[in-house]
Tab-separated table of C-alpha atoms and ligand atoms in Angstrom:
chain	number	residue	atom	x	y	z
A	1	MET	CA	-103.425	6.903	-59.703
A	2	LYS	CA	-104.393	4.159	-57.189
A	3	THR	CA	-102.063	1.572	-58.477
A	4	VAL	CA	-99.016	4.339	-58.606
A	5	LYS	CA	-99.922	4.923	-55.032
A	6	ILE	CA	-99.808	1.422	-54.084
A	7	HIS	CA	-96.590	0.951	-56.046
A	8	PHE	CA	-95.187	3.678	-54.023
A	9	ILE	CA	-96.113	2.063	-50.760
A	10	LEU	CA	-94.862	-1.261	-51.934
A	11	VAL	CA	-91.314	0.249	-52.795
A	12	CYS	CA	-91.177	2.009	-49.376
A	13	LEU	CA	-92.073	-1.254	-47.792
A	14	SER	CA	-89.542	-3.284	-49.677
A	15	VAL	CA	-86.840	-0.482	-49.139
A	16	PHE	CA	-87.801	-0.563	-45.264
A	17	VAL	CA	-87.572	-4.412	-45.165
A	18	LEU	CA	-84.147	-4.195	-46.754
A	19	PHE	CA	-82.697	-1.748	-44.358
A	20	SER	CA	-83.978	-3.638	-41.328
A	21	CYS	CA	-82.318	-6.914	-42.584
A	22	ASN	CA	-78.998	-4.906	-43.218
A	23	GLU	CA	-79.372	-3.669	-39.598
A	24	LYS	CA	-79.783	-7.258	-38.409
A	25	LYS	CA	-77.033	-8.732	-40.287
A	26	GLU	CA	-74.571	-5.897	-39.059
A	27	GLN	CA	-75.623	-6.481	-35.596
A	28	LYS	CA	-74.854	-10.221	-35.934
A	29	ILE	CA	-71.525	-9.532	-36.959
A	30	GLU	CA	-70.639	-7.218	-34.372
A	31	GLN	CA	-71.973	-9.699	-31.783
A	32	THR	CA	-69.357	-12.516	-33.055
A	33	VAL	CA	-66.453	-9.927	-32.852
A	34	ASN	CA	-67.514	-9.119	-29.215
A	35	VAL	CA	-67.533	-12.776	-28.224
A	36	GLU	CA	-63.925	-13.275	-29.127
A	37	PRO	CA	-62.376	-13.753	-25.619
A	38	GLU	CA	-59.373	-11.894	-24.532
A	39	MET	CA	-59.842	-12.644	-20.818
A	40	VAL	CA	-57.289	-12.477	-17.964
A	41	LEU	CA	-57.796	-14.031	-14.616
A	42	ASP	CA	-55.343	-12.429	-12.313
A	43	LEU	CA	-54.853	-15.168	-9.510
A	44	VAL	CA	-53.130	-13.397	-7.025
A	45	ASP	CA	-55.868	-10.714	-6.926
A	46	LEU	CA	-58.497	-13.242	-6.862
A	47	GLN	CA	-56.847	-14.703	-3.717
A	48	THR	CA	-56.523	-11.414	-2.020
A	49	LYS	CA	-60.206	-11.098	-2.631
A	50	ASN	CA	-61.022	-14.414	-1.173
A	51	LYS	CA	-62.604	-15.473	-4.454
A	52	LEU	CA	-60.696	-18.546	-5.199
A	53	GLY	CA	-63.213	-21.152	-3.878
A	54	LYS	CA	-63.074	-23.872	-1.555
A	55	ASP	CA	-59.924	-25.521	-0.694
A	56	THR	CA	-59.184	-29.583	-0.390
A	57	VAL	CA	-56.210	-31.561	-0.484
A	58	VAL	CA	-55.260	-33.337	-3.526
A	59	THR	CA	-52.750	-36.008	-4.188
A	60	VAL	CA	-50.595	-36.053	-7.459
A	61	ILE	CA	-48.906	-39.349	-8.072
A	62	ASN	CA	-45.674	-38.994	-9.564
A	63	ASP	CA	-45.751	-35.212	-9.856
A	64	PRO	CA	-43.757	-33.876	-13.011
A	65	VAL	CA	-41.883	-31.143	-11.145
A	66	TYR	CA	-40.921	-32.747	-7.825
A	67	HIS	CA	-40.666	-36.377	-9.211
A	68	LYS	CA	-42.577	-38.106	-6.542
A	69	THR	CA	-45.839	-38.409	-5.102
A	70	LYS	CA	-47.022	-34.877	-3.629
A	71	LYS	CA	-49.976	-33.593	-1.599
A	72	TYR	CA	-51.066	-30.136	-1.843
A	73	ARG	CA	-53.608	-27.787	-0.575
A	74	ALA	CA	-55.624	-26.782	-3.585
A	75	VAL	CA	-58.986	-25.322	-4.956
A	76	SER	CA	-60.572	-26.628	-8.141
A	77	ALA	CA	-59.213	-24.643	-11.032
A	78	LEU	CA	-62.069	-25.791	-13.259
A	79	LEU	CA	-64.676	-24.145	-11.005
A	80	LEU	CA	-62.644	-21.057	-10.596
A	81	VAL	CA	-62.654	-20.580	-14.166
A	82	LYS	CA	-66.341	-21.637	-14.571
A	83	ASN	CA	-67.136	-19.246	-12.001
A	84	GLU	CA	-64.935	-16.087	-13.358
A	85	ILE	CA	-65.931	-16.472	-16.904
A	86	ASP	CA	-69.269	-17.217	-18.735
A	87	LEU	CA	-68.224	-20.151	-20.852
A	88	SER	CA	-71.562	-20.347	-22.712
A	89	LYS	CA	-70.333	-17.329	-24.267
A	90	ILE	CA	-66.968	-18.443	-25.488
A	91	ASP	CA	-66.403	-20.711	-28.755
A	92	ILE	CA	-64.656	-23.466	-26.755
A	93	LYS	CA	-62.896	-25.455	-29.509
A	94	ASN	CA	-61.329	-22.172	-30.831
A	95	THR	CA	-60.064	-20.939	-27.737
A	96	LYS	CA	-56.723	-21.796	-25.808
A	97	ILE	CA	-55.742	-21.155	-22.335
A	98	ILE	CA	-52.311	-19.389	-21.510
A	99	PHE	CA	-50.925	-19.655	-18.475
A	100	GLU	CA	-48.533	-16.636	-17.454
A	101	CYS	CA	-45.627	-17.336	-15.092
A	102	ILE	CA	-43.570	-14.958	-12.851
A	103	ASP	CA	-40.589	-15.287	-15.099
A	104	GLY	CA	-42.636	-14.686	-18.340
A	105	TYR	CA	-42.823	-18.289	-19.134
A	106	LYS	CA	-46.158	-18.538	-20.970
A	107	PRO	CA	-47.322	-22.257	-21.811
A	108	GLU	CA	-50.496	-22.797	-23.593
A	109	MET	CA	-52.715	-25.632	-24.486
A	110	PRO	CA	-56.264	-25.953	-25.989
A	111	LEU	CA	-59.059	-24.870	-23.532
A	112	GLU	CA	-60.933	-28.033	-24.392
A	113	LEU	CA	-58.355	-30.269	-22.864
A	114	PHE	CA	-58.316	-28.034	-19.621
A	115	LEU	CA	-62.179	-28.524	-19.287
A	116	LYS	CA	-61.957	-32.188	-19.968
A	117	ALA	CA	-59.417	-32.778	-17.012
A	118	LYS	CA	-59.523	-32.167	-13.273
A	119	PRO	CA	-57.086	-29.236	-12.899
A	120	PHE	CA	-56.243	-27.991	-9.603
A	121	LEU	CA	-54.777	-24.747	-8.335
A	122	ALA	CA	-52.399	-25.784	-5.636
A	123	PHE	CA	-51.380	-22.797	-3.332
A	124	LYS	CA	-49.355	-24.728	-0.638
A	125	ASP	CA	-47.594	-28.208	-0.549
A	126	VAL	CA	-48.596	-30.352	2.545
A	127	ASP	CA	-44.997	-31.624	2.986
A	128	ALA	CA	-43.253	-28.298	2.978
A	129	PRO	CA	-40.800	-27.718	5.955
A	130	LYS	CA	-42.547	-25.903	8.798
A	131	GLY	CA	-42.762	-22.286	8.242
A	132	THR	CA	-42.627	-22.256	4.321
A	133	ASN	CA	-45.214	-22.969	1.785
A	134	TRP	CA	-43.349	-25.319	-0.460
A	135	GLU	CA	-40.702	-27.869	-0.455
A	136	LYS	CA	-37.836	-26.368	-2.655
A	137	ILE	CA	-37.440	-27.364	-6.488
A	138	VAL	CA	-33.951	-28.055	-7.614
A	139	LYS	CA	-33.525	-27.029	-11.254
A	140	ASN	CA	-30.195	-26.729	-13.176
A	141	GLY	CA	-28.459	-26.278	-9.716
A	142	ASN	CA	-30.951	-23.312	-9.167
A	143	GLU	CA	-33.147	-23.513	-5.751
A	144	MET	CA	-36.591	-22.153	-6.310
A	145	ASP	CA	-40.109	-22.826	-5.156
A	146	ALA	CA	-43.485	-23.032	-6.829
A	147	ASN	CA	-45.043	-19.840	-5.185
A	148	PRO	CA	-47.603	-18.441	-5.534
A	149	PHE	CA	-49.638	-21.180	-7.638
A	150	TYR	CA	-48.953	-24.494	-9.373
A	151	LEU	CA	-51.357	-26.115	-11.725
A	152	VAL	CA	-51.697	-29.720	-11.057
A	153	TYR	CA	-53.799	-32.680	-12.160
A	154	THR	CA	-55.237	-35.744	-10.372
A	155	SER	CA	-56.584	-37.141	-13.479
A	156	ILE	CA	-53.982	-36.952	-16.081
A	157	SER	CA	-50.685	-39.122	-16.679
A	158	THR	CA	-47.735	-36.901	-16.239
A	159	ASP	CA	-46.245	-38.320	-19.443
A	160	ASN	CA	-49.172	-36.688	-21.559
A	161	GLN	CA	-47.122	-33.705	-22.991
A	162	GLU	CA	-50.470	-32.021	-24.260
A	163	TYR	CA	-50.921	-31.091	-20.477
A	164	LYS	CA	-49.062	-28.090	-19.054
A	165	TRP	CA	-47.994	-27.877	-15.142
A	166	PRO	CA	-46.878	-24.379	-14.771
A	167	TYR	CA	-45.580	-23.279	-11.193
A	168	ASN	CA	-44.953	-19.797	-10.126
A	169	LEU	CA	-48.303	-19.018	-11.923
A	170	ILE	CA	-49.723	-15.876	-11.593
A	171	LYS	CA	-52.297	-15.565	-14.473
A	172	ILE	CA	-54.579	-17.450	-16.729
A	173	HIS	CA	-55.497	-16.035	-20.213
A	174	LEU	CA	-58.231	-17.054	-22.701
A	175	GLU	CA	-57.564	-16.294	-26.435
A	176	PRO	CA	-58.814	-17.235	-29.615
A	177	LEU	CA	-56.751	-20.235	-30.816
A	178	ASN	CA	-56.045	-18.716	-34.217
A	179	LYS	CA	-54.742	-15.240	-32.744
A	180	SER	CA	-50.873	-16.060	-32.912
A	181	ILE	CA	-51.555	-18.125	-35.934
A	182	LYS	CA	-53.532	-15.060	-37.751
A	183	GLU	CA	-50.660	-12.851	-36.833
A	184	LEU	CA	-47.520	-14.901	-37.078
A	185	PHE	CA	-48.427	-17.370	-39.987
A	186	PRO	CA	-46.198	-16.638	-42.998
A	187	SER	CA	-49.319	-16.217	-45.388
A	188	ASN	CA	-47.217	-15.314	-48.357
A	189	ASN	CA	-44.470	-17.656	-48.343
A	190	LYS	CA	-44.999	-21.631	-48.091
A	191	LYS	CA	-41.090	-22.145	-47.895
A	192	VAL	CA	-40.904	-20.856	-44.353
A	193	GLU	CA	-43.808	-22.832	-42.839
A	194	VAL	CA	-41.775	-25.417	-41.397
A	195	GLY	CA	-39.837	-22.904	-39.400
A	196	TYR	CA	-43.129	-21.154	-38.521
A	197	ASN	CA	-44.146	-24.810	-37.167
A	198	LEU	CA	-41.119	-25.359	-35.080
A	199	PHE	CA	-41.431	-21.935	-33.695
A	200	GLN	CA	-44.929	-22.251	-32.543
A	201	LYS	CA	-43.855	-25.613	-31.058
A	202	GLN	CA	-40.402	-25.078	-29.647
A	203	CYS	CA	-39.915	-21.357	-29.196
A	204	ILE	CA	-43.134	-19.175	-28.629
A	205	THR	CA	-43.650	-20.194	-24.932
A	206	CYS	CA	-40.401	-18.084	-24.109
A	207	HIS	CA	-39.928	-15.799	-27.015
A	208	ALA	CA	-42.599	-13.113	-28.534
A	209	ILE	CA	-42.329	-12.113	-32.312
A	210	ASN	CA	-44.109	-8.803	-32.758
A	211	GLY	CA	-44.994	-8.827	-29.074
A	212	ILE	CA	-47.153	-12.347	-29.318
A	213	GLY	CA	-45.252	-15.108	-26.887
A	214	GLY	CA	-43.651	-15.652	-23.866
A	215	THR	CA	-41.484	-12.896	-22.369
A	216	MET	CA	-38.748	-15.166	-20.241
A	217	GLY	CA	-36.323	-14.753	-23.387
A	218	PRO	CA	-36.230	-11.728	-25.642
A	219	GLU	CA	-38.680	-10.558	-28.084
A	220	LEU	CA	-36.872	-11.765	-31.637
A	221	ASN	CA	-38.440	-9.173	-34.170
A	222	TYR	CA	-39.468	-6.085	-32.895
A	223	PRO	CA	-38.078	-3.225	-33.126
A	224	LYS	CA	-34.903	-5.129	-34.700
A	225	SER	CA	-34.877	-8.659	-35.804
A	226	VAL	CA	-32.249	-11.040	-34.156
A	227	THR	CA	-31.599	-11.939	-38.113
A	228	GLU	CA	-30.088	-8.474	-38.457
A	229	TYR	CA	-27.574	-8.191	-35.352
A	230	TRP	CA	-26.573	-11.921	-35.399
A	231	LYS	CA	-24.429	-13.529	-38.081
A	232	GLU	CA	-26.797	-16.224	-39.700
A	233	LYS	CA	-24.211	-18.719	-39.323
A	234	GLU	CA	-23.851	-18.213	-35.361
A	235	LEU	CA	-27.734	-17.612	-34.855
A	236	VAL	CA	-28.192	-21.139	-36.318
A	237	ASP	CA	-25.557	-22.724	-33.878
A	238	TYR	CA	-26.562	-20.718	-30.864
A	239	ILE	CA	-30.318	-22.066	-31.280
A	240	VAL	CA	-29.171	-25.502	-31.349
A	241	ASP	CA	-26.665	-25.344	-28.520
A	242	PRO	CA	-26.954	-21.995	-26.288
A	243	ALA	CA	-24.678	-23.104	-23.732
A	244	SER	CA	-21.832	-23.262	-26.109
A	245	PHE	CA	-22.072	-19.274	-26.387
A	246	ARG	CA	-22.928	-18.385	-22.851
A	247	ASN	CA	-22.054	-19.317	-19.513
A	248	LYS	CA	-25.130	-20.086	-17.189
A	249	VAL	CA	-27.391	-19.669	-20.251
A	250	LYS	CA	-30.850	-19.605	-19.322
A	251	MET	CA	-32.232	-20.872	-22.502
A	252	PRO	CA	-32.385	-24.616	-22.719
A	253	THR	CA	-30.834	-26.920	-25.100
A	254	LEU	CA	-33.983	-28.147	-27.017
A	255	GLY	CA	-32.616	-30.968	-29.045
A	256	ILE	CA	-33.250	-29.370	-32.422
A	257	THR	CA	-31.107	-30.233	-35.206
A	258	LYS	CA	-29.015	-27.730	-37.315
A	259	GLN	CA	-31.480	-28.068	-40.209
A	260	GLU	CA	-34.351	-27.206	-38.047
A	261	SER	CA	-32.891	-24.472	-36.601
A	262	GLN	CA	-31.833	-23.018	-40.310
A	263	GLU	CA	-35.568	-23.459	-40.919
A	264	ILE	CA	-36.457	-21.382	-37.859
A	265	VAL	CA	-33.767	-18.671	-38.929
A	266	ASP	CA	-35.354	-18.704	-42.528
A	267	TYR	CA	-38.787	-17.975	-40.781
A	268	LEU	CA	-37.404	-15.242	-38.378
A	269	LYS	CA	-35.850	-13.611	-41.692
A	270	TYR	CA	-39.203	-13.643	-43.279
A	271	MET	CA	-40.825	-12.043	-40.151
A	272	SER	CA	-38.088	-9.274	-40.056
A	273	GLU	CA	-40.081	-8.031	-43.268
A	274	HIS	CA	-43.261	-8.283	-41.255
A	275	ARG	CA	-42.949	-6.159	-38.490
A	276	LYS	CA	-45.251	-4.437	-36.238
A	277	VAL	CA	-46.134	-4.346	-32.271
A	278	ASN	CA	-48.949	-5.842	-30.825
A	279	SER	CA	-49.753	-5.122	-27.453
A	280	ASN	CA	-50.128	-8.320	-25.458
B	301	HEC	C1	-37.652	-22.105	-21.609
B	301	HEC	C2	-37.436	-20.890	-22.542
B	301	HEC	C3	-36.979	-20.637	-23.972
B	301	HEC	C4	-37.132	-21.288	-24.881
B	301	HEC	C5	-38.192	-22.410	-25.046
B	301	HEC	C6	-36.285	-20.702	-25.950
B	301	HEC	N1	-35.669	-19.740	-25.483
B	301	HEC	FE1	-34.238	-18.703	-26.592
B	301	HEC	N2	-33.685	-17.733	-24.856
B	301	HEC	C7	-34.235	-17.782	-23.580
B	301	HEC	C8	-33.659	-16.740	-22.642
B	301	HEC	C9	-33.904	-16.846	-21.217
B	301	HEC	C10	-32.539	-16.098	-23.467
B	301	HEC	C11	-31.820	-15.137	-23.066
B	301	HEC	C12	-30.388	-15.362	-23.027
B	301	HEC	C13	-29.885	-16.412	-21.951
B	301	HEC	O1	-30.437	-17.641	-22.213
B	301	HEC	O2	-29.405	-15.930	-21.068
B	301	HEC	C14	-32.633	-16.582	-24.975
B	301	HEC	C15	-32.108	-16.163	-25.907
B	301	HEC	C16	-32.389	-16.349	-27.126
B	301	HEC	C17	-31.731	-15.860	-28.326
B	301	HEC	C18	-30.841	-14.596	-28.467
B	301	HEC	C19	-31.404	-13.241	-28.455
B	301	HEC	C20	-30.418	-12.064	-28.346
B	301	HEC	O3	-31.052	-11.079	-28.745
B	301	HEC	O4	-29.245	-12.235	-28.066
B	301	HEC	C21	-32.307	-16.360	-29.418
B	301	HEC	C22	-31.900	-15.938	-30.795
B	301	HEC	C23	-33.058	-17.367	-29.155
B	301	HEC	N3	-33.417	-17.446	-27.861
B	301	HEC	C24	-33.949	-18.011	-30.091
B	301	HEC	C25	-34.769	-19.321	-29.489
B	301	HEC	C26	-35.458	-20.204	-30.562
B	301	HEC	C27	-35.438	-20.077	-32.009
B	301	HEC	C28	-35.993	-20.975	-29.670
B	301	HEC	C29	-36.785	-22.143	-30.020
B	301	HEC	C30	-36.235	-22.979	-30.857
B	301	HEC	C31	-36.008	-20.538	-28.366
B	301	HEC	N4	-35.026	-19.645	-28.415
B	301	HEC	C32	-36.357	-21.187	-27.136
B	301	HEC	C33	-35.476	-18.738	-23.494
B	301	HEC	C34	-35.907	-19.628	-24.003
């Protein structure tokens, strides 16, 4: 009788231990999901609330936008990000920083690179003509300025293509590095991987697929894919040389070859069969 009782107690105990272990495991899984950052810093809002931090004057030698040495009033973008976001909760190696600009341009780079540099958020150009905040930028014959923010570095060579210098900057987003990879990678067709890589490198800053990417140019896949309403040959030629199709075209000539353009179109055709919306 006694041994039966002991057995019963042992069984109960082990069941209890099993359950509590499972509980812990589940909690752990939930935690790592929660830590995935999807964070946004609204810079204009932070400025209104006086939360940008202390300002200083920085000198940028050979500024890549103005093509000369410039001085700006700026705050430390590094301190700002550190103040607003608890970086100890973030898997820095697997996170990217995305810069959202007024016109929908969305360049991005690994967060790790950003944290290694001395990034500054410039809000006023010291050399601006009286009564204005910025000297004009002239690009393709159009005049514009860098308002409200321009991201600059004092420790990075302007030839370093890995670093982005967005102006008209309004928001900073942190996202898992693999988000667009997971959603847009052609996982069941190896042949279109070349086109996928080209798209990630050359196009996604301005164009979204399934809602992921920039909004300066039109979304290319949802609800209709460009491959459905453009003739394929024309589409390939357009991507190589947009100005040969449209007067005053906003899309730049990127210097890609016809062959590369065909690879991109093949990828776009593949994505037309993998359509869905992601809110972004
Ligand atoms: C700097 C931003 C920018 C980049 C980079 C860019 N585009 Fe564009 N693209 C635009 C804009 C803006 C338009 C809208 C048409 C215009 O230029 O007036 C456009 C138009 C298009 C169109 C026509 C869409 C339609 O519905 O008529 C296609 C297709 C296209 N782009 C493909 C690409 C591909 C592929 C790449 C990469 C190789 C790319 N673009 C890179 C900005 C960009």
